[in-house]
JSON list of C-alpha atoms in Angstrom, two decimals:
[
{"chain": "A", "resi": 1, "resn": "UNK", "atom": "CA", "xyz": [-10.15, -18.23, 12.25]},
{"chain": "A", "resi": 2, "resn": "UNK", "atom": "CA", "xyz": [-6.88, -18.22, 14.05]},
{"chain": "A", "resi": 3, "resn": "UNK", "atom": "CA", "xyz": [-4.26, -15.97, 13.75]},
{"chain": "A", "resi": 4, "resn": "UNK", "atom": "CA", "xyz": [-1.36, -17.36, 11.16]},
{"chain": "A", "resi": 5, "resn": "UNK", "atom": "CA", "xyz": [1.58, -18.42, 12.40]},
{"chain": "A", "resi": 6, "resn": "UNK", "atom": "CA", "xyz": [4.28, -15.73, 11.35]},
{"chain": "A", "resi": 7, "resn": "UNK", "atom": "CA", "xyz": [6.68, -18.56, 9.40]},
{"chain": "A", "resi": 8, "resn": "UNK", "atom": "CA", "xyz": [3.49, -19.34, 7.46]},
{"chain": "A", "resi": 9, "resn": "UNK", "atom": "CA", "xyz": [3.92, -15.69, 6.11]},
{"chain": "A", "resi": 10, "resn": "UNK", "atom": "CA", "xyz": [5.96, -14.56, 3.05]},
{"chain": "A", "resi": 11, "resn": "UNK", "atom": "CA", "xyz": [6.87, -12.26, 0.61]},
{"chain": "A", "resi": 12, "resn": "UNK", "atom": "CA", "xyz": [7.49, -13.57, -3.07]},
{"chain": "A", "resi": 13, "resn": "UNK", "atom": "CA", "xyz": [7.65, -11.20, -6.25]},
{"chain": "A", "resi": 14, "resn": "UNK", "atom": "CA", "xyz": [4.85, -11.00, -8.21]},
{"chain": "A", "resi": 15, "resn": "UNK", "atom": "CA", "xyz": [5.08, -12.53, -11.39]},
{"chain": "A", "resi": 16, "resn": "UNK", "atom": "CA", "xyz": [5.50, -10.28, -14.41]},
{"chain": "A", "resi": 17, "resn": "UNK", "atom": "CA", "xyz": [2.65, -11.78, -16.02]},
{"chain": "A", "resi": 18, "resn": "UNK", "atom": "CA", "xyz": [0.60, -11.05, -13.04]},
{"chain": "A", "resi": 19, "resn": "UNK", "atom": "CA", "xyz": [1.73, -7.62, -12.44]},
{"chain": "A", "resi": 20, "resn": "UNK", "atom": "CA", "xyz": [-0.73, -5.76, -15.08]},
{"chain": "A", "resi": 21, "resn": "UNK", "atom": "CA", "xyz": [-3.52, -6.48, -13.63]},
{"chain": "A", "resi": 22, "resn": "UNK", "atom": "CA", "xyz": [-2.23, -5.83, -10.50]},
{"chain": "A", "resi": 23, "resn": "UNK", "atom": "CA", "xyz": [-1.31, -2.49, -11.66]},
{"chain": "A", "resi": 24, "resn": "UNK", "atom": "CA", "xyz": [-4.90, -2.02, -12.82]},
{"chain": "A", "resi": 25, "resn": "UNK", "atom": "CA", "xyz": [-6.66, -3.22, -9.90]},
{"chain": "A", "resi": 26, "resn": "UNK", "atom": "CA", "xyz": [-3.95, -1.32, -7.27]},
{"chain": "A", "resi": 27, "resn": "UNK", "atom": "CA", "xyz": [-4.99, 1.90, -9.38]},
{"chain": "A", "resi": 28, "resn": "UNK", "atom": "CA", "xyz": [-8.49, 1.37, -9.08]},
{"chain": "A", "resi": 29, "resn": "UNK", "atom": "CA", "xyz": [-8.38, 0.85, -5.20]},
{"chain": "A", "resi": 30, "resn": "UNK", "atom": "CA", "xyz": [-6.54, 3.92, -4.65]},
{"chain": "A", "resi": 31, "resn": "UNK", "atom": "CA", "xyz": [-8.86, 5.97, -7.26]},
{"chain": "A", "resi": 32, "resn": "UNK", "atom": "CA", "xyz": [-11.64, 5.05, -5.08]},
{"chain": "A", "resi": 33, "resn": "UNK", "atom": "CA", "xyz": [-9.57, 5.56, -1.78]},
{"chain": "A", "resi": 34, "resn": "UNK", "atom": "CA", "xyz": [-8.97, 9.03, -2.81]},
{"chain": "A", "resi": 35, "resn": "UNK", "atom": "CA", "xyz": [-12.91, 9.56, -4.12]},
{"chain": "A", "resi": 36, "resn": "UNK", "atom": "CA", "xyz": [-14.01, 8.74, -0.24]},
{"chain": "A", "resi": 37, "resn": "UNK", "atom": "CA", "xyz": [-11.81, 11.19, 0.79]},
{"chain": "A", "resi": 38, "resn": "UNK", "atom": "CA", "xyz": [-13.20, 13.64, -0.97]},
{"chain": "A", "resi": 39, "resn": "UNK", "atom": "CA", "xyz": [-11.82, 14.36, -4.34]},
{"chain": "A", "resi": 40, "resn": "UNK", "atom": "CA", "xyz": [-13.53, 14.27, -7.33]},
{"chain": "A", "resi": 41, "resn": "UNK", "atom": "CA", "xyz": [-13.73, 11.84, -9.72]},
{"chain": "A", "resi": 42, "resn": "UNK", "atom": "CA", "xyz": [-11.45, 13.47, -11.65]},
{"chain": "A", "resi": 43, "resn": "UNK", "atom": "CA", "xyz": [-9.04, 14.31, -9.05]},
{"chain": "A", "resi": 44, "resn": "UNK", "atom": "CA", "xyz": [-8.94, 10.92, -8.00]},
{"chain": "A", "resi": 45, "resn": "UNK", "atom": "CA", "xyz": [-8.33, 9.94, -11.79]},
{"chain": "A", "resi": 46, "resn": "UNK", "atom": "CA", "xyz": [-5.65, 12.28, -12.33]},
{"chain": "A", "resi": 47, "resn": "UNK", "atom": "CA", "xyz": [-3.69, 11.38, -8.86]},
{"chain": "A", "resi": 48, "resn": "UNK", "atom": "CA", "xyz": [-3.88, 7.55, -9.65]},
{"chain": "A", "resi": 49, "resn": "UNK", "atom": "CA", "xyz": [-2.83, 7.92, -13.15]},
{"chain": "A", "resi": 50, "resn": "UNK", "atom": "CA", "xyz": [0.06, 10.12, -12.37]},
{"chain": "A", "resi": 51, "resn": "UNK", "atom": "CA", "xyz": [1.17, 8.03, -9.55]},
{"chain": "A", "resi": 52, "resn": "UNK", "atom": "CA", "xyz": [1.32, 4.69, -11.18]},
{"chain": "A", "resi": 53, "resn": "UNK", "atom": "CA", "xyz": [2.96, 6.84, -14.30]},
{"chain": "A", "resi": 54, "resn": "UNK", "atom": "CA", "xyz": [5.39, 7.47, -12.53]},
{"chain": "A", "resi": 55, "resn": "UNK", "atom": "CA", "xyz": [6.46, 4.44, -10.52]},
{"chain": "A", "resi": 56, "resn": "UNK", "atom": "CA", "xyz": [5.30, 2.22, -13.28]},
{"chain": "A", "resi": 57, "resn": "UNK", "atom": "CA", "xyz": [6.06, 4.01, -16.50]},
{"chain": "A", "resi": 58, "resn": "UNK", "atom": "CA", "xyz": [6.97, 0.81, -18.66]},
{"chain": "A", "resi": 59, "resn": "UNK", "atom": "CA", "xyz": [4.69, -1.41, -16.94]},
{"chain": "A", "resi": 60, "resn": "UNK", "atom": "CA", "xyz": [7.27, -2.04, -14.58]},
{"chain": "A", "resi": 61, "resn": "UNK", "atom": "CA", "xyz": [8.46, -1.13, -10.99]},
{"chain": "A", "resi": 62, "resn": "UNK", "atom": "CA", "xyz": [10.29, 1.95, -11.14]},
{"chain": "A", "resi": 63, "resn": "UNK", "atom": "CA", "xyz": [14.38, 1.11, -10.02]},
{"chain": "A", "resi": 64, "resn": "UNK", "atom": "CA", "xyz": [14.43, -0.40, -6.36]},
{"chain": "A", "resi": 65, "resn": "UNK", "atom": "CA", "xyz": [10.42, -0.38, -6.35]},
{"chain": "A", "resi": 66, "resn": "UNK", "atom": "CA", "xyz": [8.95, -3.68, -5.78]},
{"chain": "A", "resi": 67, "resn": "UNK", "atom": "CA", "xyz": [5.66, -5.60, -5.71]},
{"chain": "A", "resi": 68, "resn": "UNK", "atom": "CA", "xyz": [5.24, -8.44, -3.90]},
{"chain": "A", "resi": 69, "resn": "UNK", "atom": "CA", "xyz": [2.42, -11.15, -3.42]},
{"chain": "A", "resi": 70, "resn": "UNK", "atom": "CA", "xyz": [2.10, -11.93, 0.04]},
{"chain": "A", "resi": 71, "resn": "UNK", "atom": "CA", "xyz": [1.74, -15.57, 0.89]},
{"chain": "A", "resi": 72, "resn": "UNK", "atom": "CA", "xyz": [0.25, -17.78, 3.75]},
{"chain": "A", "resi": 73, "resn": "UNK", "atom": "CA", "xyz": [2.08, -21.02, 2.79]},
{"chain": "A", "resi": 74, "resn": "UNK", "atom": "CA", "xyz": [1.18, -21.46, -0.71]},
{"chain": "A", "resi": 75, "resn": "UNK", "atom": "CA", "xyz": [-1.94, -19.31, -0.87]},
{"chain": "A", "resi": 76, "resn": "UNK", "atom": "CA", "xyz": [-1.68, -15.87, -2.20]},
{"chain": "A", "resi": 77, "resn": "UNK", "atom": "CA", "xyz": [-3.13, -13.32, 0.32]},
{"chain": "A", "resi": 78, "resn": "UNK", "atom": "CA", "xyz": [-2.65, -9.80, -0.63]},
{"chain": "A", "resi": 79, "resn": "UNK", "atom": "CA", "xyz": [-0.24, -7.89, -1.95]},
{"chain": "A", "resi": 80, "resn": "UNK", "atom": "CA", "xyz": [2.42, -4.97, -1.11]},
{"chain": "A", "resi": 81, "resn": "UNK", "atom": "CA", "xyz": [4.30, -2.17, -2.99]},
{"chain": "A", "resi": 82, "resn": "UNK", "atom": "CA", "xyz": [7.44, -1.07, -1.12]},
{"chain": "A", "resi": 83, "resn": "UNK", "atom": "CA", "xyz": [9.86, 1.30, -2.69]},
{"chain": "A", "resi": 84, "resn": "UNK", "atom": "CA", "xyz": [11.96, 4.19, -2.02]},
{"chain": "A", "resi": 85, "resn": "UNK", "atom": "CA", "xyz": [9.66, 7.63, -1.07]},
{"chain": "A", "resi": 86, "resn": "UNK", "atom": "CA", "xyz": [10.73, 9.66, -3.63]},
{"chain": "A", "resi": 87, "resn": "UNK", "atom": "CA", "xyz": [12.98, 8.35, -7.20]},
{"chain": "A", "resi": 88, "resn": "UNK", "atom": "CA", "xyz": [16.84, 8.68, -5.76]},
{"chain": "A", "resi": 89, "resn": "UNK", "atom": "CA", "xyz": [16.51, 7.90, -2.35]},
{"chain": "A", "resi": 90, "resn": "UNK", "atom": "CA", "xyz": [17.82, 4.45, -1.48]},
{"chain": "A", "resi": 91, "resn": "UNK", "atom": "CA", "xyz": [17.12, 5.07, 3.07]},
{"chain": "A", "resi": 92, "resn": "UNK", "atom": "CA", "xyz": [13.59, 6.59, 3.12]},
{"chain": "A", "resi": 93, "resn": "UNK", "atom": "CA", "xyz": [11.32, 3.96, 2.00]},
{"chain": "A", "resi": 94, "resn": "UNK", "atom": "CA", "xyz": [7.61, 3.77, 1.39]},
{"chain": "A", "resi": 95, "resn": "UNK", "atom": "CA", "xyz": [4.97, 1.17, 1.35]},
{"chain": "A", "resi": 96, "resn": "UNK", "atom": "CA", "xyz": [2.78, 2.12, -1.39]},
{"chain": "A", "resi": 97, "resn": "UNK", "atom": "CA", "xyz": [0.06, -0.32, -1.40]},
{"chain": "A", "resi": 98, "resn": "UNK", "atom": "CA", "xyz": [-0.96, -2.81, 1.51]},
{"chain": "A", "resi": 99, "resn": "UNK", "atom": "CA", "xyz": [-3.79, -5.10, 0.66]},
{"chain": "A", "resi": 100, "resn": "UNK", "atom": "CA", "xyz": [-5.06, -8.09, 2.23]},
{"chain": "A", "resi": 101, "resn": "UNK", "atom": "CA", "xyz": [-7.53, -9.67, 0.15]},
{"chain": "A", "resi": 102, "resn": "UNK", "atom": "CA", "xyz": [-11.22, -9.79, 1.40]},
{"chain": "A", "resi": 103, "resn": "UNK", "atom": "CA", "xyz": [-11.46, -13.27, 2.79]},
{"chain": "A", "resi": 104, "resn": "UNK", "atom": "CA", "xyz": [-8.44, -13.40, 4.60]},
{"chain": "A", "resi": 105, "resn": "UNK", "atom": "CA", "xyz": [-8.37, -10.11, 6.65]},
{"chain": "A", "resi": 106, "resn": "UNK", "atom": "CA", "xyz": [-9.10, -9.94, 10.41]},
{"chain": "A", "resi": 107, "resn": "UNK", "atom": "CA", "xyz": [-6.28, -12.51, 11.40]},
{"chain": "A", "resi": 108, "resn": "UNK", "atom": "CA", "xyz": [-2.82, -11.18, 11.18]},
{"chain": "A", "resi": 109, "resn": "UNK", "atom": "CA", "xyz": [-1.55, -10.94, 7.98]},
{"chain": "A", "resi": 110, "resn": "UNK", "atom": "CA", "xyz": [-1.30, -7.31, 7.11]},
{"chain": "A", "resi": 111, "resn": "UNK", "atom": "CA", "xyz": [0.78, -7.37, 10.34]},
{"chain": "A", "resi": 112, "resn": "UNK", "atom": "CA", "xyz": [2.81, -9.82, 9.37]},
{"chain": "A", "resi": 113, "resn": "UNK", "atom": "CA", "xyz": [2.82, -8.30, 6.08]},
{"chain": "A", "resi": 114, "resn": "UNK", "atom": "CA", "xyz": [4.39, -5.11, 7.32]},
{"chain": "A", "resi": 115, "resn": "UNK", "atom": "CA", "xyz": [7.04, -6.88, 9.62]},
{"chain": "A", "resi": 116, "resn": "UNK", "atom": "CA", "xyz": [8.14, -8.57, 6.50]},
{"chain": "A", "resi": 117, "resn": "UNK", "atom": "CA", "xyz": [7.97, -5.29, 4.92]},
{"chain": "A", "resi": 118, "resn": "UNK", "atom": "CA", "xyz": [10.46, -3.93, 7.62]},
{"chain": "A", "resi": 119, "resn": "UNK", "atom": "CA", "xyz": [12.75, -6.48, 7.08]},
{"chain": "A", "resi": 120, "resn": "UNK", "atom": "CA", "xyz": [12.78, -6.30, 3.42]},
{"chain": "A", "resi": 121, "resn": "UNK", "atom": "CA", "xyz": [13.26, -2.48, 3.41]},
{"chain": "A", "resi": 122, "resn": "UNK", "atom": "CA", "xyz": [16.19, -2.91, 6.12]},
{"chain": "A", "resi": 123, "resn": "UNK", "atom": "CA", "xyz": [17.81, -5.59, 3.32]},
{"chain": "A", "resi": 124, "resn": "UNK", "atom": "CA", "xyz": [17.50, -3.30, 0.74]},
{"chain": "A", "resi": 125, "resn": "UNK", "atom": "CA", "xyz": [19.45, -0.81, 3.04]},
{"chain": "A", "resi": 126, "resn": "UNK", "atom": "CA", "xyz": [16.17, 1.79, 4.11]},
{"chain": "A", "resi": 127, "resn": "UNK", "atom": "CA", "xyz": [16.33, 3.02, 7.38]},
{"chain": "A", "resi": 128, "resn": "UNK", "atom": "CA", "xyz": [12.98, 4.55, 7.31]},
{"chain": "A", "resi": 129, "resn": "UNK", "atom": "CA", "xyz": [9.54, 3.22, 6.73]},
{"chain": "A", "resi": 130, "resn": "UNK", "atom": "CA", "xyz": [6.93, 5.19, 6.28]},
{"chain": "A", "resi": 131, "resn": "UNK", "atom": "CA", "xyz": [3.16, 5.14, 4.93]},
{"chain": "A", "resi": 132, "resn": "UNK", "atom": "CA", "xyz": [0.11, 7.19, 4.00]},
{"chain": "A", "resi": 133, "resn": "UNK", "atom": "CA", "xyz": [-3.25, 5.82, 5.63]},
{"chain": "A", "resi": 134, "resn": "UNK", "atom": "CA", "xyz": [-6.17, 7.81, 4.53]},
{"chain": "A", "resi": 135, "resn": "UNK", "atom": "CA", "xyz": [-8.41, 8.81, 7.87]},
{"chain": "A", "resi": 136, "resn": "UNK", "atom": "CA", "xyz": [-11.29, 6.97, 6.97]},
{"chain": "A", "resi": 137, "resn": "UNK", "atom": "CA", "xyz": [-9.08, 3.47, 7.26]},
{"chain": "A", "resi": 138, "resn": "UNK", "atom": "CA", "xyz": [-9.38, 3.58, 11.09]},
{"chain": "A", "resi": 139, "resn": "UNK", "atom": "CA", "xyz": [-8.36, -0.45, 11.27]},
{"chain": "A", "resi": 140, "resn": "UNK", "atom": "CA", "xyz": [-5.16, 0.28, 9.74]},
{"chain": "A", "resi": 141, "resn": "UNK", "atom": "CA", "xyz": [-4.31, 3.23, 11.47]},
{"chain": "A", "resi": 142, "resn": "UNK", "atom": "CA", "xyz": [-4.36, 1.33, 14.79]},
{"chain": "A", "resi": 143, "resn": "UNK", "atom": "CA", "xyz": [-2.31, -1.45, 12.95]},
{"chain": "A", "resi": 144, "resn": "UNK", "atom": "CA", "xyz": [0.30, 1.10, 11.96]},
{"chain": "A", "resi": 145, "resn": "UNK", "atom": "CA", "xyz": [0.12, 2.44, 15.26]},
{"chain": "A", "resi": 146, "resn": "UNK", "atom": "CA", "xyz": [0.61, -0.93, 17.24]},
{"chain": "A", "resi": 147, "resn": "UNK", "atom": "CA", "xyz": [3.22, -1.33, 14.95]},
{"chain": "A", "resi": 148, "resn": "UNK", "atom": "CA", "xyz": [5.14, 1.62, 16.10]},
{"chain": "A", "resi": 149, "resn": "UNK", "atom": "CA", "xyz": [4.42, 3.97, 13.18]},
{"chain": "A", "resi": 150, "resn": "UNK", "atom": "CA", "xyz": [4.18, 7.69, 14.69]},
{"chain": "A", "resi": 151, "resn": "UNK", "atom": "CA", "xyz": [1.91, 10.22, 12.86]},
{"chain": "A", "resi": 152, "resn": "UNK", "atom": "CA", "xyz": [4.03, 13.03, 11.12]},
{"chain": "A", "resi": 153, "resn": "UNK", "atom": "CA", "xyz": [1.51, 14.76, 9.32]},
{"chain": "A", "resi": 154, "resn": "UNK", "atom": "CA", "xyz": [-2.10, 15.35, 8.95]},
{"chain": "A", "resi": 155, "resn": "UNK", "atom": "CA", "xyz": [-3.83, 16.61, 6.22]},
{"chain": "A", "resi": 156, "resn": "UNK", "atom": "CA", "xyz": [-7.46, 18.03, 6.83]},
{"chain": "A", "resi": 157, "resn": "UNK", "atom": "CA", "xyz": [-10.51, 19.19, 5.04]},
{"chain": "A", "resi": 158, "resn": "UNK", "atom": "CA", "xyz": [-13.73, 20.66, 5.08]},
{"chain": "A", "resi": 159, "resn": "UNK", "atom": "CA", "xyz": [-16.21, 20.88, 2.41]},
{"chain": "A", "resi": 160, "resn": "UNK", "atom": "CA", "xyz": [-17.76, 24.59, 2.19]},
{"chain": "A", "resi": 161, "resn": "UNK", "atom": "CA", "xyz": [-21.27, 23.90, 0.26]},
{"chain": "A", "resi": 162, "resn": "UNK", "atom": "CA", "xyz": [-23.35, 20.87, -0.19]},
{"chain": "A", "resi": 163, "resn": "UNK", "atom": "CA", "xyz": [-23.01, 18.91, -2.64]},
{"chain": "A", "resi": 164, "resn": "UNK", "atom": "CA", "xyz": [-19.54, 20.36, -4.35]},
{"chain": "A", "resi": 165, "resn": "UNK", "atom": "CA", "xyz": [-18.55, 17.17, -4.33]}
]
């Protein structure tokens, strides 16, 4: 497969009617993200459900949060959550979620994804971008990276006894 032609690339909002399971699935991916990394279970749990409380508490995108399906002409690809890093900033912005769906990685579109992103976040007046990319995701860290994304923290972990987790 070829790589897409970047005005074959879009951002629309995600339907409401599509945006619960969404929600669900987006939790779900980031539960198990965060198991791999070594939390429990019930870590994991407990960080997903707090996060998507909080940024989703009616079932909705929290003010100036959005979700967005992320289209290759008329096909939906993936996905993306960009919003503000913490509730009250309006300049440093976050994406939240990333995904490229299965079948469709590999050629370009989580790049053009994020470029979109950029220019979305820059509309909404951000003048920051940033991202968490947990260490085991070593094809999107070099995405981020070619992308221009500098690393400004790393978190690090051993695990004492065998089995503890």
């Amino acid at each position: 497969m070829s790589s897409p032609n970047r005005a074959d690339v879009s951002l629309a909002p995600m339907a409401a009617d599509r945006l619960p399971a969404w929600i669900e699935e987006s939790k779900s991916e980031y539960r198990a993200d965060r198991v791999r990394s070594g939390e429990t279970l019930e870590q994991a749990t407990d960080n997903a459900e707090q996060s998507f409380t909080a940024y989703f508490a009616a079932g909705e995108p929290a003010p100036h949060h959005h979700v967005f399906d992320v289209m290759e002409r008329d096909e939906r690809v993936g996905s993306l959550w960009i919003g503000p890093q913490s509730l009250g900033n309006t300049t440093d912005w976050w994406v939240w979620d990333i995904a490229i769906d299965e079948p469709h990685r590999g050629r370009g579109l989580g790049r053009a994804a994020m470029l979109l992103a950029e220019q979305e976040v820059a509309a909404f007046g951000g003048t920051v971008l940033g991202l968490n990319v947990f260490g085991f995701n070593t094809a999107g860290r070099r995405l981020y990276e070619s992308l221009g994304y500098e690393t400004s923290s790393i978190r690090m972990q051993k695990v004492l006894t065998e089995g503890a987790r």
